[in-house]
Short mmCIF file of C-alpha atoms and ligand atoms in Angstrom, two decimals:
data_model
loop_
_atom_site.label_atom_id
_atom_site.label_comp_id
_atom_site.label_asym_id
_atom_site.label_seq_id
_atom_site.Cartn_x
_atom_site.Cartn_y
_atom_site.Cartn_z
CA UNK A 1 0.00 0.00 0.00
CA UNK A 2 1.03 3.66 -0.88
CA UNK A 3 -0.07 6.75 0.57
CA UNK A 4 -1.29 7.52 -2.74
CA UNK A 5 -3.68 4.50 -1.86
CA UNK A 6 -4.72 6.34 1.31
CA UNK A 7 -6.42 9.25 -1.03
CA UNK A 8 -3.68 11.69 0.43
CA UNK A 9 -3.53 14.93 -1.89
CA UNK A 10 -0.82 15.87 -4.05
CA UNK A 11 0.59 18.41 -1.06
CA UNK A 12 1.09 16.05 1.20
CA UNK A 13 2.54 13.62 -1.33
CA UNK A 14 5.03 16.17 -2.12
CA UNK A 15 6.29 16.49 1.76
CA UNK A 16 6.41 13.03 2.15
CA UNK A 17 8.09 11.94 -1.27
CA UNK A 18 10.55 14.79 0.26
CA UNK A 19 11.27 13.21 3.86
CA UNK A 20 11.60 9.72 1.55
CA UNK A 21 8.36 7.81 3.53
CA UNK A 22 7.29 5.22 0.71
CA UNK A 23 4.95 3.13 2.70
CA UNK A 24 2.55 4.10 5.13
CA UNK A 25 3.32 2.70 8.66
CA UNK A 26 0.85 -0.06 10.17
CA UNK A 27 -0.89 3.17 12.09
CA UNK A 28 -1.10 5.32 9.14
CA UNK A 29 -2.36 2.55 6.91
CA UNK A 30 -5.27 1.95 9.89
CA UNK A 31 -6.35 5.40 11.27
CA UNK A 32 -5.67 7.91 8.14
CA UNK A 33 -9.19 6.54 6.41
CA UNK A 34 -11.07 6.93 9.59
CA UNK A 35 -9.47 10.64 10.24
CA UNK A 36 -10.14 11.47 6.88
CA UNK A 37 -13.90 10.27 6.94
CA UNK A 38 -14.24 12.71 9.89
CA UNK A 39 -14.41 9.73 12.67
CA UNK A 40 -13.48 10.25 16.27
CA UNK A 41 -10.72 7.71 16.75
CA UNK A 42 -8.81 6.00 19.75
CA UNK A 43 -5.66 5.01 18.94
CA UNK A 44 -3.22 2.86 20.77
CA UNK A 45 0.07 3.02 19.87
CA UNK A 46 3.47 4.00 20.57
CA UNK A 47 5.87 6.63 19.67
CA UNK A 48 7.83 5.07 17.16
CA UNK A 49 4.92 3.37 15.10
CA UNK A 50 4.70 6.72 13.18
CA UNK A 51 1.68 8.08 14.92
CA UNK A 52 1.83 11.84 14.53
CA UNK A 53 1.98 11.23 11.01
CA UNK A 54 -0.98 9.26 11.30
CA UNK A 55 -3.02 12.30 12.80
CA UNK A 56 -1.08 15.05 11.30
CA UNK A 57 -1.56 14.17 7.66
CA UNK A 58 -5.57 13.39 7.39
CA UNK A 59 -5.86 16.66 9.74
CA UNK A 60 -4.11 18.74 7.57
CA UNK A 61 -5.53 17.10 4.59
CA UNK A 62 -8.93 17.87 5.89
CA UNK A 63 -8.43 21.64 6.98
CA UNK A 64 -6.96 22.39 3.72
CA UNK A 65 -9.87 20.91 2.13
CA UNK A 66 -12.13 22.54 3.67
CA UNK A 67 -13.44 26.60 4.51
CA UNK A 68 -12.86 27.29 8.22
CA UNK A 69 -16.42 27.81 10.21
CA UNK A 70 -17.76 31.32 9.93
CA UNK A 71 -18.02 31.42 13.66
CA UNK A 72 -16.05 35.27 14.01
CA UNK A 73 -13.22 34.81 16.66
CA UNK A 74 -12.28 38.01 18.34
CA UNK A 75 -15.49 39.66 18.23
CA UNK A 76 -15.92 42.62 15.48
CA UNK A 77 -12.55 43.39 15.16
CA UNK A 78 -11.35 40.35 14.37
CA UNK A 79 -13.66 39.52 10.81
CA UNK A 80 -10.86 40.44 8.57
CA UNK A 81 -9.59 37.80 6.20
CA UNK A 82 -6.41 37.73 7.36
CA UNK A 83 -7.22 36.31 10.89
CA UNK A 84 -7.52 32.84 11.33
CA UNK A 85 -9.09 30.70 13.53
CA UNK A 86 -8.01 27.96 15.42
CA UNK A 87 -9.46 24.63 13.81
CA UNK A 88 -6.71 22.42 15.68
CA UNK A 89 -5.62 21.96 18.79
CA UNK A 90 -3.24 18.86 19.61
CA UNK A 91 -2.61 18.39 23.38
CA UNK A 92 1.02 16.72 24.42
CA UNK A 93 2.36 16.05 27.94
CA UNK A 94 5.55 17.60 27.42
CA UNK A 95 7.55 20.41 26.00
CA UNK A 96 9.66 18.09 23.85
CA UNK A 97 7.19 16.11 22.34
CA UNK A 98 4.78 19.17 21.67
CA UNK A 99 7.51 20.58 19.40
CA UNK A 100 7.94 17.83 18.08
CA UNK A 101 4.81 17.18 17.05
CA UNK A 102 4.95 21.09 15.81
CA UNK A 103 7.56 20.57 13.52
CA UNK A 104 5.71 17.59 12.29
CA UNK A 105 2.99 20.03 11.02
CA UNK A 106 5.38 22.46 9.40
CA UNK A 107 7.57 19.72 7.62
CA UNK A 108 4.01 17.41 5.69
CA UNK A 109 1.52 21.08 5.33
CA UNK A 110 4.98 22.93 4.20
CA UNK A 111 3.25 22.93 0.63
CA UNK A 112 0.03 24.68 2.20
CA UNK A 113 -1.54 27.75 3.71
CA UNK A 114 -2.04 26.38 7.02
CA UNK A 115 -0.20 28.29 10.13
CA UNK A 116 0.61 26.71 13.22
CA UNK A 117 2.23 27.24 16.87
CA UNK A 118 3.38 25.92 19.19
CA UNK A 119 2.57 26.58 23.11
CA UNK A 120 4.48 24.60 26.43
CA UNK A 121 5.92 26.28 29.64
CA UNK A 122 9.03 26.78 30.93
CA UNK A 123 10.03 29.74 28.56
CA UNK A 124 8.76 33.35 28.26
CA UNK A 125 4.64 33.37 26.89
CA UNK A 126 5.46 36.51 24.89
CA UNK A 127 6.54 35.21 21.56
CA UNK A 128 3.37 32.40 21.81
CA UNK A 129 1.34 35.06 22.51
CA UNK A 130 2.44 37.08 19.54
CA UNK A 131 2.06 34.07 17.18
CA UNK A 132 -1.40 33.56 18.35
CA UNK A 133 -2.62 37.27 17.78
CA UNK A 134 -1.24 36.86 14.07
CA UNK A 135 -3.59 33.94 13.82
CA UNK A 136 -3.01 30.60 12.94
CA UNK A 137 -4.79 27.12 12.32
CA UNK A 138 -3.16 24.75 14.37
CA UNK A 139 -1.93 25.13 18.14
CA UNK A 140 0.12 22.24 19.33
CA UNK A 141 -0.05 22.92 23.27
CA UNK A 142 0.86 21.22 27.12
CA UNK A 143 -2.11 21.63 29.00
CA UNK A 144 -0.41 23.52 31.67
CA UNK A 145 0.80 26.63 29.32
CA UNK A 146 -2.58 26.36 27.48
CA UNK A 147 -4.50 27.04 30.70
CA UNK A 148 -2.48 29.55 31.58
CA UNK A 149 -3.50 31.22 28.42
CA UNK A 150 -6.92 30.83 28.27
CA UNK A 151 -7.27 32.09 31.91
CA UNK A 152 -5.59 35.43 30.50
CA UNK A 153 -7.91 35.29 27.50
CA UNK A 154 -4.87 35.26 24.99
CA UNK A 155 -7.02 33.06 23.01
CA UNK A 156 -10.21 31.39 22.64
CA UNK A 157 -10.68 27.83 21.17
CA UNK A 158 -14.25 28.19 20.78
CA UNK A 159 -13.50 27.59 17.11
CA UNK A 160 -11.92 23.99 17.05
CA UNK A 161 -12.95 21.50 15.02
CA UNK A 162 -10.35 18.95 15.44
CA UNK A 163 -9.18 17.95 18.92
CA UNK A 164 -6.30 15.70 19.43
CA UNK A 165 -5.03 14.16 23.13
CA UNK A 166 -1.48 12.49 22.16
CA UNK A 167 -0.31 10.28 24.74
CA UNK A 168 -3.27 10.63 26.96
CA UNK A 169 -2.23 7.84 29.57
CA UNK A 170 1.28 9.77 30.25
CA UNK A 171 -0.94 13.23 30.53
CA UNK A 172 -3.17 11.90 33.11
CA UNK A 173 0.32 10.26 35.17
CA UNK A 174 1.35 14.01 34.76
CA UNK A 175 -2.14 15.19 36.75
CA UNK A 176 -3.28 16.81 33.92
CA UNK A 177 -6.91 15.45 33.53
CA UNK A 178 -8.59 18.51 35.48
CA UNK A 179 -7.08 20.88 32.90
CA UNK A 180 -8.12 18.52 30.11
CA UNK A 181 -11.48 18.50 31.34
CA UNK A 182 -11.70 22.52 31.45
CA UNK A 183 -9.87 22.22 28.28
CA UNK A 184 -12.34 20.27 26.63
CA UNK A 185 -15.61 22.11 28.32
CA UNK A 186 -14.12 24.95 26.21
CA UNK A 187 -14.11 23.57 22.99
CA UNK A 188 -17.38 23.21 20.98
CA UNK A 189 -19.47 20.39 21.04
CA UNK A 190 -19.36 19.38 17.49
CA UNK A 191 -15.97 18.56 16.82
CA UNK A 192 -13.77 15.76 15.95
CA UNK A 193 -12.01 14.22 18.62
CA UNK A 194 -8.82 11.73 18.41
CA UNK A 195 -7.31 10.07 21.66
CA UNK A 196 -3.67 8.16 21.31
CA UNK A 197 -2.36 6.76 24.04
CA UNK A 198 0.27 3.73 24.40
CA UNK A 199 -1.84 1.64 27.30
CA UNK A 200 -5.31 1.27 27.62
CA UNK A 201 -5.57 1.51 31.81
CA UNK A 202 -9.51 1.91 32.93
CA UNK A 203 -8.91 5.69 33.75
CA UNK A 204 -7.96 6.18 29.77
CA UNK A 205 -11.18 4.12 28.69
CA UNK A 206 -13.29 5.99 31.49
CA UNK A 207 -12.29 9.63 29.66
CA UNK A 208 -12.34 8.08 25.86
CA UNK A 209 -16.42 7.26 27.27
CA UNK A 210 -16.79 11.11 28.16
CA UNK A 211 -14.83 12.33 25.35
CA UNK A 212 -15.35 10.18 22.22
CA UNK A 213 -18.18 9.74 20.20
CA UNK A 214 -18.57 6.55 18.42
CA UNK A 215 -14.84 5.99 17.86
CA UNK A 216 -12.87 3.98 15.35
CA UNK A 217 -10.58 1.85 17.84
CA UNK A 218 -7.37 1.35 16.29
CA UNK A 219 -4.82 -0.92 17.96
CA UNK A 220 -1.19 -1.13 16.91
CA UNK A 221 0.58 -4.31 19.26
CA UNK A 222 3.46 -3.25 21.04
CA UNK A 223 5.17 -6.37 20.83
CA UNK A 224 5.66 -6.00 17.42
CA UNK A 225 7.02 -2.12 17.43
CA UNK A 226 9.66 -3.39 20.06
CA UNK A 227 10.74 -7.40 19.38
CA UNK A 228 11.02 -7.22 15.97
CA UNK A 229 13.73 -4.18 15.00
CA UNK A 230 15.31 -4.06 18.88
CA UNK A 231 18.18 -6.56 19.43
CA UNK A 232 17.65 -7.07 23.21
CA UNK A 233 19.89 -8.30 25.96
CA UNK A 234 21.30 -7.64 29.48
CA UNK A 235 24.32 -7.35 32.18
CA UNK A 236 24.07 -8.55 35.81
CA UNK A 237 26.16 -5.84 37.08
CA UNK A 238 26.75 -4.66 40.85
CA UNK A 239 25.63 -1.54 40.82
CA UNK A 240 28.17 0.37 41.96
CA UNK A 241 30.23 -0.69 38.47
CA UNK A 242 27.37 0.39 36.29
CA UNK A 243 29.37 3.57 35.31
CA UNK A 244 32.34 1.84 33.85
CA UNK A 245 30.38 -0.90 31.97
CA UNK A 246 28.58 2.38 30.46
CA UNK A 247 32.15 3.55 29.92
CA UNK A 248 33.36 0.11 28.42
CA UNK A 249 30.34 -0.47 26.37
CA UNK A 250 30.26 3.16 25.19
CA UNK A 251 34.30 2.35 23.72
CA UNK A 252 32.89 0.01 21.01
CA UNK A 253 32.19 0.91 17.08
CA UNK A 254 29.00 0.58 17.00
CA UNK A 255 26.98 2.77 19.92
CA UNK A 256 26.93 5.83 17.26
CA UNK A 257 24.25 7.69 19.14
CA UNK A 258 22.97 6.56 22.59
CA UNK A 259 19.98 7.08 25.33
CA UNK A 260 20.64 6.27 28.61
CA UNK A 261 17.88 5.80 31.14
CA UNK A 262 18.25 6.63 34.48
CA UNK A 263 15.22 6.55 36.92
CA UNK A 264 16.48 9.63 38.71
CA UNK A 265 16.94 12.75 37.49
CA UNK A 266 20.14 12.97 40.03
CA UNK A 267 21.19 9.82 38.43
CA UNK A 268 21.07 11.28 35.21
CA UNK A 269 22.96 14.17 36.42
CA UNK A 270 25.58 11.69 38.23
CA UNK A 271 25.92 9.27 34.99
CA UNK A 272 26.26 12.39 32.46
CA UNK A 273 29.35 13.70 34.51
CA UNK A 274 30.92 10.24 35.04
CA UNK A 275 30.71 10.03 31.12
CA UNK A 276 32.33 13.69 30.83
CA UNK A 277 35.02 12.71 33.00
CA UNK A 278 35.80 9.40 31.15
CA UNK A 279 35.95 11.46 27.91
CA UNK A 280 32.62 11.08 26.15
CA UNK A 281 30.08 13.76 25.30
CA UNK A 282 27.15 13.42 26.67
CA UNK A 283 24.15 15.68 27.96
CA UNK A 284 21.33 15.18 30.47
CA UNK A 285 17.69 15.97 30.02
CA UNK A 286 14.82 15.76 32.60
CA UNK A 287 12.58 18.28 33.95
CA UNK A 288 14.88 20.18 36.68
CA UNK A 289 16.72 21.65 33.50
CA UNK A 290 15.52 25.05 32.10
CA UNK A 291 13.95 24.50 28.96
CA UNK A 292 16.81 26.33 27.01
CA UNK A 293 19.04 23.70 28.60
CA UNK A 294 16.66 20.46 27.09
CA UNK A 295 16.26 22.38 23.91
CA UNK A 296 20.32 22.39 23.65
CA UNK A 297 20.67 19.10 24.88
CA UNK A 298 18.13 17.61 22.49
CA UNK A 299 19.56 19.59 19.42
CA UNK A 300 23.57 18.45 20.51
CA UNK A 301 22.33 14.79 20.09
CA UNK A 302 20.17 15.26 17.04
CA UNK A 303 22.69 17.03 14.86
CA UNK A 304 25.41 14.18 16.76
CA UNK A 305 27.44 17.02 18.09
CA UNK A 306 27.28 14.54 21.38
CA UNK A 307 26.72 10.85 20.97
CA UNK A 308 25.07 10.04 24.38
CA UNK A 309 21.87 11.42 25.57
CA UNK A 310 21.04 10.48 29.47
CA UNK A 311 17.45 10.96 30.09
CA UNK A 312 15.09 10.27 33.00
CA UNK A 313 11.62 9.19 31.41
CA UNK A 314 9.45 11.69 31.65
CA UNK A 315 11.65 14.11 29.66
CA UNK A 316 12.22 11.24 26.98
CA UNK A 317 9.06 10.34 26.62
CA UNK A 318 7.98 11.30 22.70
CA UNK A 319 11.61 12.19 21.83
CA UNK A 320 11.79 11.50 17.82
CA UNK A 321 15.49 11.15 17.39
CA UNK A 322 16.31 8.64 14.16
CA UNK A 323 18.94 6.57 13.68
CA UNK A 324 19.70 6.06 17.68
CA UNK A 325 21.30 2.56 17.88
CA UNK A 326 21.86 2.14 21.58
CA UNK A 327 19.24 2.71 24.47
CA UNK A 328 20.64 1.13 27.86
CA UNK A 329 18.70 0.63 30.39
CA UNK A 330 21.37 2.24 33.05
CA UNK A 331 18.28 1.62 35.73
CA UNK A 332 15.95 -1.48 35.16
CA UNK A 333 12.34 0.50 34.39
CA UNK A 334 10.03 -0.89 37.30
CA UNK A 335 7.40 -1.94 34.79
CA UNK A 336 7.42 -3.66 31.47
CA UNK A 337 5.23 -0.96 30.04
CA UNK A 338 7.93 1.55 30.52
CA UNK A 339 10.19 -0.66 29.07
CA UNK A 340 8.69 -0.93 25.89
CA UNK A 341 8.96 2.59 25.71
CA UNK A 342 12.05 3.07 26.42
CA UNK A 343 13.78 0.55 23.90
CA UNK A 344 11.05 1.97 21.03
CA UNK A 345 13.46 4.69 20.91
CA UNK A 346 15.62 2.93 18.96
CA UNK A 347 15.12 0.82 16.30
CA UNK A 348 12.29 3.54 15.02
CA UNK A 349 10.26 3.25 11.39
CA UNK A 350 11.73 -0.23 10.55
CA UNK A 351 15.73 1.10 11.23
CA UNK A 352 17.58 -1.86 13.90
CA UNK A 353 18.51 -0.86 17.17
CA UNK A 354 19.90 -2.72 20.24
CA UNK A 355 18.31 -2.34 23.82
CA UNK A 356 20.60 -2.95 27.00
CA UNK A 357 19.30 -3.25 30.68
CA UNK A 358 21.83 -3.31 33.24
CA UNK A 359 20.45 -5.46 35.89
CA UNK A 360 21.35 -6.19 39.51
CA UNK A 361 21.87 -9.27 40.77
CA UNK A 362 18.79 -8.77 43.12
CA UNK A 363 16.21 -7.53 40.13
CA UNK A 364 16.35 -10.32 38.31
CA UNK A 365 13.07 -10.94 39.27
CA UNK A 366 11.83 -7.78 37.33
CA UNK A 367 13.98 -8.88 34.52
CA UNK A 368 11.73 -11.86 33.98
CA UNK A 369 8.78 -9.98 34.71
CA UNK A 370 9.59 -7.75 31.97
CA UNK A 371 10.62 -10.87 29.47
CA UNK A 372 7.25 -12.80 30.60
CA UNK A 373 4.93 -9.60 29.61
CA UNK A 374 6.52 -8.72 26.05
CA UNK A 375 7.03 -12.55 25.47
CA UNK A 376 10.38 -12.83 24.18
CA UNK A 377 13.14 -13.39 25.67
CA UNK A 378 16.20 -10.99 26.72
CA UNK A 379 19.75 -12.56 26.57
CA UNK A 380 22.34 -12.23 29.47
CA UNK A 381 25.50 -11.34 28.60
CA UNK A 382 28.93 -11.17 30.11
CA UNK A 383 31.30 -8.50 31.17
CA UNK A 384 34.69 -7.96 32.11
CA UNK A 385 34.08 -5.28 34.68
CA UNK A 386 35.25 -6.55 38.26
CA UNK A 387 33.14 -6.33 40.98
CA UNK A 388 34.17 -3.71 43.83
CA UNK A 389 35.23 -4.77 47.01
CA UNK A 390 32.35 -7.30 48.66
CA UNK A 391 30.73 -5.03 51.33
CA UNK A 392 31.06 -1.12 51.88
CA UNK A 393 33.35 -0.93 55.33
CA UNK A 394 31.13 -0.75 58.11
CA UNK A 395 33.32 2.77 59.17
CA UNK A 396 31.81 4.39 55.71
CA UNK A 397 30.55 8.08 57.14
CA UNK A 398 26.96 7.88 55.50
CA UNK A 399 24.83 4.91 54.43
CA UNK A 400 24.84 6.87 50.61
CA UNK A 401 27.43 4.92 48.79
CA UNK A 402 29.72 7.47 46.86
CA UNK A 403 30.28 6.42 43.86
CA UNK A 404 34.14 5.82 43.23
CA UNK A 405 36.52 5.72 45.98
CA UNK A 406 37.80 2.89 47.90
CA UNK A 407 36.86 -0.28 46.88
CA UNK A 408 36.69 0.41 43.45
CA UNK A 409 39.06 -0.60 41.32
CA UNK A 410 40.05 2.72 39.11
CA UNK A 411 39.45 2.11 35.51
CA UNK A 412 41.83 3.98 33.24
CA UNK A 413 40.54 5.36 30.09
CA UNK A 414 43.42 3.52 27.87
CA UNK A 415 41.75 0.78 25.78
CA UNK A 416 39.63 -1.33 26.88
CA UNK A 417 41.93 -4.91 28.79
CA UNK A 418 41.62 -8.00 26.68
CA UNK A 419 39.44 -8.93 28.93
CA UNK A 420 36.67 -6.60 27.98
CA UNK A 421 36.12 -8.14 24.32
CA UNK A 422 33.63 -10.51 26.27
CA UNK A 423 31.33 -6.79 26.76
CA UNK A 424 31.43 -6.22 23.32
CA UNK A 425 31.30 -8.77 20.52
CA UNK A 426 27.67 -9.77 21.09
CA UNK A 427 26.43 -6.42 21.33
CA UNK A 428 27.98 -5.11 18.17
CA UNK A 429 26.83 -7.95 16.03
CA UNK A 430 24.00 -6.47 14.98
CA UNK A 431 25.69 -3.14 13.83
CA UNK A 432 29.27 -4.40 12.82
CA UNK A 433 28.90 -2.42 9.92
CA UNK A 434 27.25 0.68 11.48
CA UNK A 435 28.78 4.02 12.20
CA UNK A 436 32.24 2.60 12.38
CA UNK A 437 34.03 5.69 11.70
CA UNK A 438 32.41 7.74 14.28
CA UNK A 439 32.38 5.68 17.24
CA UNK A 440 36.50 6.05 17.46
CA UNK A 441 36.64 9.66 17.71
CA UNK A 442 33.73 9.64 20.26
CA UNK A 443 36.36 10.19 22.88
CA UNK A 444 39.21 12.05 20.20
CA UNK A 445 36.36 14.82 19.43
CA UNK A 446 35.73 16.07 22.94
CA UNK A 447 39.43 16.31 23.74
CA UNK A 448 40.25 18.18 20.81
CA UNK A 449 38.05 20.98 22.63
CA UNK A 450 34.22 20.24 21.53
CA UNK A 451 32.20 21.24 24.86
CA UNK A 452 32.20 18.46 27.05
CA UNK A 453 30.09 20.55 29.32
CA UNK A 454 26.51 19.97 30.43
CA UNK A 455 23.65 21.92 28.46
CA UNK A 456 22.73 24.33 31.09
P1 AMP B 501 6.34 8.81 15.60
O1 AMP B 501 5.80 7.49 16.04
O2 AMP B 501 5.28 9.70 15.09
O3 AMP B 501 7.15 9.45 16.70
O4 AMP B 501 7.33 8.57 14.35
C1 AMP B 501 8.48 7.79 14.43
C2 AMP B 501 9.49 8.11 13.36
O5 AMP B 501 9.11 7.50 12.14
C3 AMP B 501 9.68 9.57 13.07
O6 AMP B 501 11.07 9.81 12.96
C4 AMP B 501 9.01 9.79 11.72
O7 AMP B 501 9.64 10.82 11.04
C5 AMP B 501 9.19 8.44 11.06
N1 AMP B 501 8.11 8.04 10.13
C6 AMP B 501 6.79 8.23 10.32
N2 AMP B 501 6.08 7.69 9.30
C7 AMP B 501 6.98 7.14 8.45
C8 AMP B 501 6.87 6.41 7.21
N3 AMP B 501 5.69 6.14 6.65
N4 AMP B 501 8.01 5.99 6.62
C9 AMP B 501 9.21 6.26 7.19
N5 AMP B 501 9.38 6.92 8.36
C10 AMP B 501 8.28 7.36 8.99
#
């Protein structure tokens, strides 16, 4: 099947023929008839599977094709032609994804006269405010920075016609249900209302009841958006030594461009400075940075001007960064849910990646709770690291372990001992031929002066 098979117009044939899609993605090929047809939809799906795509393109297909509402916006002054409307509003949990999902809008309705903006927190409301009064079609928003708005009657969105909730399960984890309720008692009745949302808890089917009307249900398997284009595997690794297997792993040809997970957003913090100090360039993200800082940090990893991105999940949630090869697991996620998301960073839109979990000895337990609920298996493998010194002294000062000092055996940042091959040969197999000439100067760059620095 082609998009052309999916009735898309020329225009949006043109963008995508540009960003080189050929063949819709299972999601596309699903909702994009019901979207287009005008049908409220639920959706559940992943980042990953190509869903804003999926939305984006029969939205923009359909406000192109047709007149906006006559419904006047601003009162009086407001009737001249120029002034648009808003006749979409997409709701994202966070910052990062709402731009994303901004830029998705720009790059397939570049060949149309559709305007949109995007609105999230963090950073000064003047220039959204000033893109708003100029008028545009399609506001990509968080619901926090959207409320904000609407409370200072910076804009109305009694003139939507299409609503979209992306990743409504993470939004209501985030608390943001009560402003997606006053959100929604805004908007007009009549509308067209699409809900995506990776799981299907009761609390998601509970507000698709009050929100949807007679939805298309469209349900894209996780399993197969993870299993089939993730190599997957594991280290039982103290976790004290976690750092240097990072290190050691991070030495190899093949991690080109990496995520780390932490759970913490200290521990992302803590990981992303071990990494400077060993040499590598790497950046944190997670919501204690300013959003300047995540904005840099994101862009540094994009355009590979650093090769490791440590991220806690919140902040990493949505983040639509091709070609990364490596996600490790530097925490196990406590659910297999999270999991899934994590590693469907990688291996995105049919491109292989390989997923890592670092695992301590006493979590193997969660280990085969995660293998049992996405049914396949995740191979163990072995590393060279050595395990510190059995039991912290019982003089230590604090119970926090430092990471580092006595006990552990200092690793030197020379090449890896021969007895580290046994960290690497499995998990380069799948990339032996991938990104070999950047991975050696991931180290070289940053000492021949790059910033090594953390954004922010
Ligand atoms: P998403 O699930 O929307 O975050 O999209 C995942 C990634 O797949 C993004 O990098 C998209 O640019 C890319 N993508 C979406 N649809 C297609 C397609 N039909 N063919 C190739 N890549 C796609």
């Amino acid at each position: 099947m082609s998009f052309t098979d999916l009735r898309l117009i020329e225009p949006l044939l043109k963008s995508l023929r540009h960003e080189g899609y050929n063949t819709p993605t299972e999601i596309q090929r699903q909702a994009i008839p019901h979207i287009v047809a005008g049908k409220d939809m639920l959706g559940c799906a992943q980042t990953g599977t190509g869903k804003t795509a999926a939305f984006a393109l029969p939205i923009l297909q359909q406000l192109h094709g047709r007149k906006p509402s006559p419904k006047p916006t601003q009162g009086k002054a407001s009737r001249s032609p120029a002034k648009r409307a808003i006749r979409t509003l997409v709701l994202s949990p966070t910052r990062e994804l709402a731009a994303q999902i901004g830029d998705s809008f720009k790059t397939y309705g570049k060949h149309m006269d559709l305007r949109g903006t995007t609105i999230f927190g963090g950073v000064n409301q003047r220039p959204q405010v000033r893109a708003l009064k100029q008028g545009v079609d399609i506001v990509v928003a968080t619901p926090g920075r959207l409320m904000d708005l609407l409370n200072q009657r910076m804009l109305r969105i009694d003139t939507v016609e299409i609503l979209v909730l992306d990743e409504a399960d993470r939004m209501l984890d985030m608390g943001f249900i009560h402003d997606i309720r006053k959100i929604s008692a805004l908007l007009p009745k009549q509308r067209q209302t699409l809900m995506f949302s990776a799981t299907m808890p009761r609390s998601i089917q509970s507000l698709a009841d009050k929100i949807l009307t007679d939805p298309a249900v469209v349900k894209i398997a996780a399993k197969t958006a993870t299993a089939d284009t993730v190599k997957q595997s594991a280290y039982f690794i103290d976790p004290r030594s976690k750092a240097d297997l990072l290190g050691q792993l991070l030495e190899g040809p093949d991690m080109t461009r990496t995520l780390v997970f932490s759970r913490t957003k200290r521990g992302a913090d803590k990981i992303t400075k071990r990494l400077n100090g060993l040499g590598f360039t790497a950046d944190a993200i997670h919501s204690n940075k300013t959003q300047s800082a995540r904005t840099k940090a994101l862009h540094n990893f994009k355009s590979g001007r650093t090769n490791v991105l440590v991220a806690s999940d919140i902040a990493a949630r949505g983040l639509d960064v091709d070609d990364i090869s490596h996600v490790v697991n530097f925490d196990i996620p406590g659910d297999a849910e999270t999991y899934v998301h994590r590693i469907g960073r990688s291996g995105r839109a049919g491109a292989f990646g390989q997923a890592i979990t670092f695992c301590a000895h006493d979590e193997r337990r969660s280990l085969r709770d995660i293998e049992k609920t996405i049914g396949a298996s995740i191979s163990v493998l072995k590393h060279s690291i050595p395990s510190p010194s059995p039991a912290p002294r019982p003089s230590a000062p604090t119970g926090q372990r430092k990471a580092g000092p006595a006990g552990r055996p200092k690793r030197t940042k020379r090449k890896p001992t021969a007895g580290s091959r046994q960290a690497r040969p499995k998990a380069s197999a799948a990339h032996a031929n991938d990104g070999a000439p950047r991975s050696s100067s991931k180290r070289r760059r940053n000492r021949a002066g790059k910033p090594r620095k953390q954004a922010g």
